XYZ file of C-alpha atoms in Angstrom:
702
model
C -0.037 0.040 -0.044
C 2.612 2.426 -1.059
C 0.856 5.596 -2.129
C 3.810 6.583 -4.365
C 3.009 3.487 -6.668
C 0.359 4.011 -9.302
C -2.866 2.103 -8.332
C -3.066 0.366 -11.845
C 0.574 -0.922 -11.436
C -0.113 -1.743 -7.785
C -3.229 -3.848 -8.884
C -1.169 -5.821 -11.529
C 1.493 -6.522 -8.865
C -1.000 -7.634 -6.556
C -2.611 -10.153 -8.992
C 0.705 -11.440 -10.209
C 1.932 -11.939 -6.693
C -1.124 -13.608 -5.558
C -1.161 -15.924 -8.791
C 2.498 -16.954 -8.128
C 1.928 -17.721 -4.557
C -1.245 -19.630 -5.320
C 0.740 -21.725 -7.882
C 3.582 -22.350 -5.361
C 0.972 -23.347 -2.649
C -0.718 -25.734 -5.110
C 2.409 -27.929 -5.398
C 2.217 -29.526 -2.045
C -1.719 -29.837 -2.614
C -0.961 -31.863 -5.731
C 1.612 -33.945 -4.032
C -0.946 -34.721 -1.113
C -3.453 -35.795 -3.711
C -0.964 -37.986 -5.366
C -0.664 -36.342 -8.879
C 2.036 -37.338 -11.326
C 4.808 -35.008 -12.076
C 3.318 -33.523 -15.310
C 1.140 -31.093 -13.289
C 4.297 -29.918 -11.537
C 6.104 -29.154 -14.721
C 2.997 -27.075 -15.825
C 3.107 -25.211 -12.496
C 6.727 -24.477 -12.563
C 6.621 -23.355 -16.226
C 3.655 -21.032 -15.307
C 5.504 -19.450 -12.594
C 8.610 -18.826 -14.741
C 6.346 -17.357 -17.488
C 4.690 -14.861 -14.942
C 8.021 -13.936 -13.423
C 9.313 -13.160 -16.952
C 6.259 -10.898 -17.527
C 7.181 -8.921 -14.330
C 10.788 -8.821 -15.370
C 9.804 -7.104 -18.592
C 7.388 -4.793 -16.776
C 10.269 -3.661 -14.509
C 11.980 -2.115 -17.445
C 9.059 -1.166 -19.823
C 6.657 0.256 -17.160
C 3.844 -0.269 -19.775
C 1.313 -1.367 -17.225
C -1.532 -1.636 -19.893
C 0.285 -3.982 -22.070
C 1.648 -6.067 -19.150
C -1.816 -6.375 -17.686
C -3.094 -7.578 -21.180
C -0.388 -10.168 -21.535
C -0.863 -11.378 -17.990
C -4.645 -11.854 -18.398
C -4.260 -13.720 -21.656
C -1.456 -15.961 -20.613
C -3.323 -16.713 -17.356
C -6.814 -17.452 -19.016
C -5.735 -18.799 -22.478
C -2.783 -20.886 -21.525
C -1.963 -21.392 -17.775
C -5.341 -21.987 -16.233
C -6.552 -24.418 -19.074
C -3.202 -26.514 -18.861
C -3.814 -26.764 -15.017
C -7.334 -27.773 -15.754
C -6.244 -30.614 -18.045
C -3.418 -31.756 -16.001
C -4.870 -31.125 -12.550
C -7.933 -33.298 -12.756
C -10.310 -31.175 -14.690
C -13.898 -31.043 -13.257
C -13.064 -33.956 -10.895
C -10.553 -31.721 -9.220
C -12.714 -28.625 -8.997
C -10.036 -26.610 -11.163
C -12.914 -25.060 -12.989
C -13.676 -22.821 -9.936
C -10.254 -21.325 -10.682
C -11.572 -20.224 -14.030
C -13.724 -17.778 -12.171
C -10.523 -16.314 -10.558
C -9.164 -15.639 -14.057
C -12.194 -13.867 -15.130
C -12.207 -11.785 -12.049
C -8.603 -10.892 -12.808
C -9.534 -9.709 -16.174
C -12.331 -7.533 -14.804
C -9.956 -6.250 -12.321
C -6.988 -5.417 -14.602
C -8.660 -4.598 -18.003
C -10.572 -1.548 -18.998
C -13.138 -0.332 -21.633
C -13.749 -2.282 -24.824
C -10.758 -4.472 -24.361
C -12.133 -5.680 -21.142
C -15.557 -6.494 -22.556
C -14.058 -8.409 -25.605
C -11.536 -10.191 -23.452
C -14.118 -11.406 -20.851
C -16.355 -12.684 -23.557
C -13.406 -14.437 -25.230
C -12.293 -16.017 -21.892
C -15.729 -17.248 -21.069
C -16.097 -18.836 -24.567
C -12.676 -20.405 -24.349
C -13.339 -21.994 -20.995
C -16.639 -23.375 -22.206
C -14.775 -25.047 -25.103
C -11.992 -26.455 -23.002
C -14.554 -27.968 -20.547
C -16.919 -29.323 -23.390
C -13.870 -30.667 -25.409
C -12.238 -32.266 -22.231
C -15.513 -33.893 -21.410
C -15.788 -35.446 -24.794
C -12.220 -36.416 -25.105
C -11.272 -37.839 -21.672
C -8.147 -39.255 -23.008
C -6.377 -35.870 -22.904
C -7.093 -35.567 -19.081
C -4.343 -36.273 -16.546
C -4.581 -37.047 -12.865
C -8.273 -37.611 -12.605
C -8.813 -37.929 -8.851
C -11.635 -39.889 -7.028
C -13.078 -40.173 -3.569
C -11.513 -38.132 -0.760
C -8.855 -36.846 -3.180
C -11.475 -35.324 -5.297
C -13.120 -33.704 -2.363
C -9.789 -32.466 -1.231
C -9.029 -30.904 -4.550
C -12.472 -29.191 -4.709
C -12.011 -27.695 -1.193
C -8.595 -26.337 -2.118
C -9.933 -24.771 -5.440
C -12.716 -23.326 -3.324
C -10.374 -21.816 -0.830
C -8.053 -20.375 -3.491
C -10.953 -18.918 -5.582
C -12.498 -17.414 -2.332
C -9.292 -15.890 -1.401
C -8.770 -14.248 -4.787
C -12.313 -12.827 -4.908
C -11.887 -11.512 -1.332
C -8.477 -10.032 -2.162
C -9.947 -8.338 -5.273
C -12.770 -6.879 -3.270
C -10.535 -5.679 -0.502
C -8.343 -4.055 -3.006
C -11.168 -2.358 -4.859
C -12.332 -1.061 -1.308
C -8.950 0.319 -0.915
C -9.043 1.929 -4.186
C -12.323 3.424 -3.313
C -10.935 4.944 -0.074
C -8.045 6.400 -1.963
C -10.479 8.053 -4.422
C -12.724 9.227 -1.545
C -9.854 10.692 0.331
C -8.465 12.449 -2.888
C -11.979 13.797 -3.556
C -12.266 14.965 0.070
C -8.948 16.662 -0.139
C -9.844 18.333 -3.454
C -13.254 19.482 -2.001
C -11.694 20.783 1.129
C -9.103 22.677 -0.820
C -11.788 24.021 -3.105
C -14.056 25.102 -0.226
C -11.115 26.773 1.461
C -10.164 28.574 -1.675
C -13.843 29.690 -2.272
C -14.222 30.679 1.321
C -11.115 32.781 1.119
C -12.124 34.390 -1.985
C -15.812 34.941 -0.626
C -14.407 36.612 2.470
C -12.103 38.755 0.492
C -14.684 39.836 -1.940
C -17.167 40.500 0.888
C -14.785 42.709 2.533
C -13.749 44.521 -0.469
C -17.281 44.855 -1.565
C -18.144 46.375 1.689
C -15.267 48.816 1.642
C -16.197 49.874 -1.878
C -19.852 50.386 -1.110
C -19.133 52.520 2.012
C -17.426 55.336 -0.036
C -20.070 54.891 -2.859
C -22.728 55.795 -0.274
C -21.003 59.175 0.117
C -20.450 59.602 -3.597
C -24.133 59.086 -4.451
C -25.421 60.938 -1.328
C -23.348 64.043 -1.980
C -24.264 63.980 -5.763
C -27.900 64.036 -4.996
C -27.311 66.876 -2.428
C -25.445 68.901 -5.149
C -28.110 68.273 -7.574
C -30.988 69.122 -5.191
C -29.170 72.415 -4.265
C -28.283 73.250 -7.871
C -31.002 75.887 -8.389
C -29.773 77.360 -11.565
C -29.047 73.948 -13.194
C -25.539 74.614 -14.161
C -24.182 71.273 -12.642
C -27.174 69.144 -13.500
C -25.582 67.321 -16.507
C -22.115 66.867 -14.761
C -23.715 65.553 -11.518
C -26.097 63.184 -13.445
C -23.141 61.759 -15.131
C -21.429 61.163 -11.802
C -24.577 59.664 -10.301
C -25.150 57.363 -13.197
C -21.611 56.088 -13.319
C -21.678 55.623 -9.454
C -24.732 53.534 -9.753
C -23.254 51.450 -12.391
C -20.238 50.775 -10.424
C -22.455 50.151 -7.350
C -24.367 47.613 -9.432
C -21.124 45.857 -10.528
C -20.013 45.699 -6.913
C -23.250 43.917 -5.916
C -22.970 41.599 -8.758
C -19.400 40.577 -7.792
C -20.414 40.018 -4.220
C -23.481 37.876 -5.206
C -21.500 35.985 -7.892
C -18.898 35.085 -5.225
C -21.522 33.870 -2.926
C -23.186 31.781 -5.558
C -20.011 30.246 -6.697
C -18.967 29.289 -3.161
C -22.406 27.875 -2.377
C -22.972 30.418 0.501
C -25.692 32.406 -1.170
C -28.752 32.188 1.188
C -32.365 33.069 0.360
C -34.215 35.319 2.613
C -37.808 34.273 3.040
C -40.733 36.448 3.967
C -44.334 37.006 3.249
C -45.250 39.588 0.628
C -47.858 40.328 -1.939
C -46.989 40.638 -5.713
C -49.631 43.299 -6.137
C -47.623 45.789 -3.909
C -44.307 44.618 -5.296
C -45.246 45.186 -8.859
C -46.926 48.519 -8.123
C -43.725 49.832 -6.523
C -41.767 48.670 -9.637
C -44.077 50.284 -12.044
C -44.263 53.524 -10.140
C -40.463 53.893 -10.057
C -40.131 52.811 -13.625
C -42.892 55.073 -14.911
C -40.964 58.087 -13.339
C -37.746 57.310 -15.238
C -39.590 56.497 -18.388
C -41.588 59.889 -18.115
C -38.456 61.803 -17.438
C -36.771 60.361 -20.478
C -39.654 60.728 -22.885
C -40.186 56.997 -23.691
C -43.340 54.823 -23.643
C -43.597 52.286 -20.737
C -46.284 49.769 -21.257
C -47.306 47.122 -18.507
C -49.317 43.917 -18.603
C -50.212 42.138 -15.428
C -52.515 39.134 -15.154
C -55.009 39.933 -12.374
C -55.685 36.078 -11.817
C -52.032 35.542 -10.674
C -51.401 34.454 -7.218
C -50.961 37.480 -4.770
C -50.016 36.502 -1.131
C -46.662 34.608 -1.311
C -43.724 33.484 0.724
C -40.308 33.814 -0.825
C -37.298 35.910 -1.453
C -39.117 39.102 -2.423
C -36.003 41.185 -1.957
C -34.162 39.399 -4.694
C -37.319 39.105 -6.917
C -37.796 42.924 -6.766
C -34.080 43.660 -7.222
C -33.933 41.435 -10.506
C -36.967 42.917 -12.023
C -36.075 46.550 -10.874
C -32.638 46.177 -12.452
C -33.901 44.654 -15.738
C -36.463 47.554 -16.023
C -33.790 50.097 -15.188
C -31.521 48.628 -17.933
C -34.261 48.512 -20.461
C -35.362 52.031 -19.893
C -31.632 53.274 -20.062
C -31.111 51.404 -23.361
C -33.992 53.159 -25.065
C -33.540 56.711 -26.447
C -36.797 57.033 -28.392
C -39.012 53.908 -28.304
C -40.789 51.827 -25.796
C -40.435 49.263 -23.021
C -42.982 46.515 -22.111
C -43.202 44.942 -18.812
C -45.264 41.786 -18.533
C -45.918 39.719 -15.451
C -48.185 36.580 -15.154
C -48.375 33.896 -12.634
C -50.216 30.641 -12.006
C -50.858 28.134 -9.073
C -49.071 24.796 -9.030
C -51.416 21.679 -9.256
C -51.786 21.458 -5.582
C -51.865 25.251 -5.289
C -49.155 25.226 -2.731
C -46.714 27.128 -4.923
C -46.924 30.125 -7.507
C -45.063 29.762 -10.754
C -44.378 33.263 -11.972
C -43.039 34.584 -15.514
C -41.932 38.035 -16.336
C -40.882 39.642 -19.571
C -39.030 42.843 -20.139
C -38.918 43.871 -23.764
C -37.275 47.102 -25.005
C -36.535 48.718 -28.423
C -33.098 49.790 -27.530
C -29.681 49.207 -29.136
C -29.755 45.456 -28.475
C -26.678 43.246 -28.132
C -24.619 42.124 -31.224
C -24.800 38.596 -32.317
C -21.140 37.947 -31.637
C -21.405 39.207 -28.041
C -24.608 37.118 -27.326
C -22.741 33.701 -27.789
C -20.475 34.438 -25.000
C -22.346 36.967 -22.789
C -22.631 34.737 -19.729
C -18.742 34.079 -19.614
C -17.667 37.433 -21.091
C -16.517 38.607 -17.716
C -14.298 35.707 -16.942
C -11.566 36.707 -19.373
C -10.125 40.211 -20.292
C -10.622 41.356 -23.942
C -9.748 44.885 -24.472
C -11.836 44.721 -27.658
C -15.008 43.841 -25.843
C -17.635 46.399 -24.816
C -17.470 46.952 -21.125
C -21.153 47.326 -21.036
C -21.477 43.656 -22.253
C -19.005 42.550 -19.673
C -21.196 44.157 -17.011
C -24.508 42.628 -18.351
C -22.755 39.242 -18.526
C -21.776 39.264 -14.837
C -25.160 40.686 -13.773
C -27.057 38.264 -15.980
C -24.991 35.215 -14.507
C -25.898 36.351 -10.945
C -29.561 36.698 -11.841
C -29.554 33.164 -13.430
C -27.867 31.692 -10.377
C -30.381 33.391 -8.021
C -33.403 32.339 -10.095
C -32.114 28.842 -10.241
C -32.221 28.720 -6.488
C -36.103 29.484 -6.922
C -36.468 26.802 -9.430
C -36.569 29.274 -12.091
C -34.639 30.387 -15.194
C -33.391 33.342 -17.084
C -33.367 33.699 -20.740
C -32.098 36.475 -23.220
C -32.936 37.265 -26.819
C -31.502 40.315 -28.470
C -30.943 41.708 -31.967
C -28.640 44.688 -32.583
C -30.546 47.932 -33.495
C -33.784 46.041 -32.798
C -34.087 45.493 -29.148
C -33.860 42.927 -26.269
C -36.297 40.472 -24.655
C -35.597 38.976 -21.259
C -37.694 36.351 -19.667
C -37.359 35.212 -16.187
C -39.295 32.509 -14.203
C -39.326 31.641 -10.486
C -41.344 29.793 -8.013
C -42.495 30.787 -4.554
C -44.785 29.442 -1.828
C -48.324 30.364 -1.706
C -49.764 31.507 1.750
C -53.372 31.289 0.500
C -55.462 31.118 -2.826
C -55.951 34.831 -3.125
C -55.315 36.502 -6.644
C -54.269 39.857 -7.462
C -57.987 40.771 -8.545
C -60.847 38.555 -8.652
C -62.478 39.131 -12.049
C -65.665 37.368 -11.187
C -66.929 40.630 -9.768
C -66.177 42.506 -13.051
C -67.470 40.048 -15.553
C -69.965 41.751 -17.929
C -69.283 45.348 -16.724
C -69.449 47.778 -19.634
C -66.590 50.197 -20.319
C -66.416 52.909 -22.821
C -62.971 54.102 -23.890
C -62.283 57.342 -25.710
C -58.798 56.608 -27.079
C -58.051 59.659 -29.382
C -54.210 60.221 -29.436
C -53.639 57.381 -26.914
C -50.610 55.204 -27.490
C -50.475 51.498 -26.502
C -54.254 51.158 -26.759
C -53.790 47.354 -27.420
C -52.374 47.112 -23.840
C -55.251 49.027 -22.392
C -57.656 46.871 -24.219
C -55.876 43.625 -23.027
C -55.872 44.888 -19.442
C -59.834 45.587 -19.682
C -60.425 42.184 -21.322
C -58.652 40.379 -18.427
C -61.387 41.388 -16.156
C -63.921 40.063 -18.623
C -65.454 43.501 -19.210
C -67.308 44.610 -22.324
C -65.356 47.363 -23.999
C -66.205 49.849 -26.569
C -63.521 51.935 -28.228
C -63.910 55.067 -30.084
C -61.652 57.748 -31.558
C -64.229 60.375 -32.822
C -65.901 62.773 -30.437
C -69.297 62.361 -32.419
C -69.250 58.558 -31.789
C -68.220 59.048 -28.092
C -71.227 61.322 -27.678
C -73.690 58.881 -29.087
C -72.334 56.013 -27.109
C -72.209 58.070 -23.948
C -75.701 59.128 -24.037
C -76.952 55.635 -24.690
C -76.332 55.240 -20.839
C -75.263 51.675 -21.043
C -71.750 52.140 -19.454
C -70.399 51.556 -15.986
C -67.130 53.159 -16.539
C -65.858 55.744 -18.933
C -62.168 56.142 -19.647
C -61.055 59.151 -21.487
C -57.400 59.846 -22.747
C -56.109 63.251 -21.697
C -55.142 63.895 -25.313
C -58.679 64.095 -26.412
C -60.195 65.340 -23.262
C -60.960 68.893 -24.544
C -63.000 67.391 -27.392
C -65.468 65.666 -24.971
C -65.167 67.866 -21.973
C -68.562 69.481 -22.238
C -70.387 66.193 -22.871
C -68.590 64.699 -19.706
C -70.367 67.267 -17.522
C -73.373 65.193 -17.984
C -71.892 62.233 -16.487
C -71.752 60.925 -12.970
C -68.423 62.019 -11.697
C -67.537 58.712 -10.033
C -67.730 56.756 -13.205
C -65.361 58.931 -15.337
C -61.624 58.522 -15.294
C -58.993 60.474 -17.274
C -55.919 58.581 -18.535
C -52.925 60.979 -17.964
C -49.278 61.352 -17.065
C -47.623 61.739 -13.633
C -47.355 65.490 -13.711
C -51.088 66.122 -14.208
C -53.546 66.643 -11.435
C -57.405 66.317 -11.217
C -57.607 70.068 -11.503
C -56.303 69.893 -14.921
C -59.453 68.060 -15.902
C -62.254 69.732 -14.096
C -61.504 67.673 -11.009
C -62.534 64.312 -12.620
C -60.750 61.279 -11.160
C -57.504 60.320 -13.013
C -55.765 57.073 -13.770
C -52.011 57.304 -14.336
C -50.115 55.678 -17.252
C -49.043 53.031 -17.761
C -52.553 51.573 -17.499
C -52.666 47.935 -16.244
C -54.794 45.455 -14.356
C -53.178 46.969 -11.196
C -54.690 50.435 -11.503
C -57.908 49.260 -13.316
C -58.484 47.082 -10.315
C -58.498 50.241 -8.094
C -61.189 51.637 -10.296
C -63.382 48.504 -10.377
C -62.992 47.745 -6.662
C -63.276 51.374 -5.495
C -60.121 51.374 -3.514
C -59.696 55.082 -3.843
C -61.688 57.867 -2.124
C -62.170 61.333 -3.313
C -59.241 62.605 -1.357
C -56.945 60.002 -3.055
C -57.748 61.636 -6.352
C -57.888 65.174 -5.438
C -55.237 65.341 -2.750
C -52.794 62.400 -2.883
C -51.501 63.229 -6.290
C -50.342 66.637 -4.977
C -48.092 65.011 -2.384
C -44.397 65.578 -2.805
C -43.354 64.210 0.633
C -44.023 64.476 4.438
C -42.420 66.129 7.330
C -41.990 65.353 10.964
C -40.759 68.287 12.829
C -41.706 66.957 16.325
C -39.830 63.562 15.627
C -36.286 62.963 16.821
C -33.810 60.515 15.348
C -30.300 59.380 16.389
C -27.879 58.219 13.541
C -24.916 56.091 14.600
C -22.027 55.630 12.016
C -18.279 55.661 12.273
C -17.855 57.347 8.975
C -18.180 61.124 9.192
C -19.071 61.635 5.533
C -21.920 59.075 5.941
C -23.082 61.118 8.906
C -22.949 64.307 6.746
C -24.969 62.400 3.896
C -27.547 61.159 6.609
C -28.056 64.584 8.002
C -28.638 66.110 4.635
C -31.205 63.369 3.550
C -33.047 63.767 6.724
C -33.024 67.545 6.628
C -35.970 67.552 4.238
C -38.103 65.878 6.801
C -37.451 68.744 9.351
C -36.710 66.205 12.017
C -34.524 66.727 15.070
C -31.340 64.755 14.046
C -28.466 63.882 16.341
C -25.354 61.951 15.033
C -22.575 60.009 16.854
C -19.715 57.875 15.526
C -19.737 54.971 17.811
C -21.776 52.404 19.563
C -20.290 53.378 23.014
C -21.323 56.998 22.596
C -24.870 55.953 21.399
C -25.519 54.133 24.559
C -24.500 57.044 26.637
C -26.658 59.436 24.554
C -29.789 57.152 24.669
C -29.297 57.056 28.635
C -29.916 60.722 28.697
C -32.240 61.373 25.786
C -35.276 59.745 24.220
C -35.531 59.200 20.384
C -38.316 58.038 18.160
C -36.018 56.147 15.883
C -32.312 55.077 15.683
C -30.348 54.315 12.558
C -27.354 52.115 13.455
C -24.478 51.185 11.137
C -23.795 47.532 10.935
C -19.955 47.609 10.863
C -18.157 49.943 13.214
C -14.736 49.522 14.973
C -14.644 48.823 18.592
C -18.256 47.924 18.988
C -20.282 46.915 15.915
C -24.019 47.516 15.373
C -25.032 44.002 16.612
C -23.192 44.340 19.869
C -24.408 48.019 20.350
C -28.051 46.705 19.741
C -27.739 43.847 22.337
C -26.479 46.332 24.937
C -28.992 48.879 24.237
C -31.889 46.280 24.436
C -30.561 44.912 27.730
C -29.701 48.364 29.395
C -32.186 49.199 32.158
C -30.916 52.723 32.372
C -32.338 53.504 28.813
C -35.914 54.356 28.916
C -38.028 52.150 26.548
C -34.913 50.196 25.453
C -36.675 47.234 24.223
C -39.247 49.350 22.324
C -37.010 51.901 20.517
C -37.058 51.117 16.591
C -33.515 50.416 15.747
C -32.730 50.148 11.910
C -29.728 48.425 10.808
C -27.798 50.428 8.074
C -25.502 48.330 6.109
C -23.298 48.319 2.921
C -23.539 44.569 2.629
C -25.916 42.985 0.091
C -27.340 39.588 -0.402
C -30.406 37.673 0.340
C -29.520 36.874 4.009
C -28.798 40.408 5.100
C -32.270 41.309 6.170
C -32.733 37.866 7.804
C -29.536 38.170 9.942
C -30.490 41.774 11.013
C -34.031 40.735 11.980
C -32.739 37.717 13.974
C -30.247 39.951 15.737
C -33.180 42.077 16.956
C -33.047 45.099 14.576
C -36.728 46.296 13.569
C -35.636 46.638 9.913
C -32.711 47.238 7.694
C -31.688 49.937 5.280
C -29.298 49.437 2.505
C -26.361 51.771 1.706
C -26.428 53.929 -0.488
C -29.655 54.959 0.962
C -32.478 55.359 -1.530
C -35.081 58.172 -0.746
C -38.004 55.841 -1.284
C -36.623 53.323 1.133
C -35.991 55.976 3.720
C -39.557 57.280 3.285
C -40.706 53.675 3.824
C -38.738 53.341 7.019
C -39.791 56.577 8.469
C -43.519 56.204 7.652
C -43.387 52.679 9.242
C -41.590 53.504 12.414
C -42.096 57.130 13.299
C -45.046 57.790 15.672
C -48.355 58.331 13.594
C -49.131 61.743 15.230
C -45.668 63.030 14.447
C -45.952 62.728 10.636
C -47.398 65.614 8.445
C -48.163 65.491 4.814
C -46.553 68.139 2.707
C -48.574 69.265 -0.505
C -47.331 70.726 -3.686
C -46.420 74.371 -3.234
C -44.937 73.663 0.193
C -48.264 73.904 2.307
C -48.279 71.422 5.095
C -51.452 69.540 5.662
C -52.645 69.141 9.171
C -53.732 65.618 8.155
C -51.290 62.850 9.108
C -50.223 59.913 6.981
C -50.831 56.501 8.534
C -47.451 55.146 9.672
């Protein structure tokens, strides 16, 4: 068992050694049985031949050829001779044939093994049949006790051969397992080292990126004359691209090392898609491109899965699609269905854009384009390749898939699929309540009318579409319609006739910057029109105040609320102060967990924003000490939010398990900050801000 010797060579040596020993030990057995000297000559000749083979092997080191010669000499010449001169069937020598066949299985490989084993088997049959028909060629035919003795000895030798082969195969298996184990351990150590390195590097990169993006937004907001708008926009966009690449690198390293963890939580698809569409529609409107949305209202709604990653993937794909289009359109389509046992939801999403597309030569290697450096390759393709590989890996963990189709100068179509658990059998909107309702649509000048018609048909409504004011007037006065939808582009043509309508049944399709006051205070429905905002109409989810006041809302303030921000980075504290200044809150900052504890002993706060990674005492340790400190008033009830530059599906889960109320990803997005403040600040301290700067006395539910 010398590990320095090749296993194949070791096997041949073992087979040859045992065969020689067996032949030597057979000599006294033949003497005891009273056989003539012919068998001894055969045995000695066999030993000499085998020793010669191993002598040649010593110099040639051709193990394959030596194994082949050994097996053929043993099975074609040596064992048949011993069979004939050792008593044949009466001496049990045929049992040794099995040993020869086993040696062939043990030493030979591939097609040679199969062909040789068939040849050996046929040859042994011929030898036994021929010898039984021509008994005159047989020598030393034993009888009585001698025959029994011969059979027993052959059984012993055969058994030892088979046991030896099995033991050696087991030994080889252990060697293979040990080799695999060492390889796996080395691979895991390498992957873990790389993962830790990338995690630390990514965190260190994300931290200053928070400052870059934060300060860029502050400059942009304070640039009243617009002189720096273009320059700051370029900085912001490139910083976001870099941040996206950093996130992709970190996620890819986790996927590659097998340490990527999904974060499961209950969510509803209705809200998730609404937020995506709301954000995407703002960007599309600012860029002057068309965004169309198609949502199947019969899709499962209340789900349990990694909503953070699902939202991130679709948000990123929508963002890329809008950025790639300079003058065209983007289509966002989402549809899902229940599994057969209705325990899971199977969702599909499609994002199509009429942007620049991806060249055919780049499409062939897009998933591996980031693995090698090629100065001729478009850096945008490399970023997309890395990002798409990450998305594909994440979706695979959701039993899903990612597919990409693109034509240069035509556009790109991306399809994603994923599975989540269903909490119940609720759908986004139950169309049984809308079946048969009648809708009149005045579509003059409206783009994407096909998508609006499709959305209406999903509710099983009866839709009449007209483009002419005269036709609209006739249809309207027929009084057959439950709802009337009018494009803002043709509103003035039918404004007079609409005065005859019941106000609650009329909805004006318009853009984000319009308000009900622009249309004689008729209710409005924002583009893009989809099953989501149509369901708000059909199920009367909006009150008058929603139409007449909510659309004016630019934000909210909380002048009576106090907040403590804890971060060891002074620039991050500056960014946080600037972001929070628009809420008019009382903000206090500190640079360590130690000082945060002392401040909380002497002063009460409505909310604490705590950095996760700080020297001396990190956010987790500071949280634990705050919660268990009796000197801090309401220590267990203070909402403490984890601010982190780490990304990944398990970040929120770790923070929540540690005792944080929620987490906030750096760089901080205003929409996420709004959500945190509205959720955790006291209800009575939040005041709504209307356009024009007037503050409403009405509070927003927290």
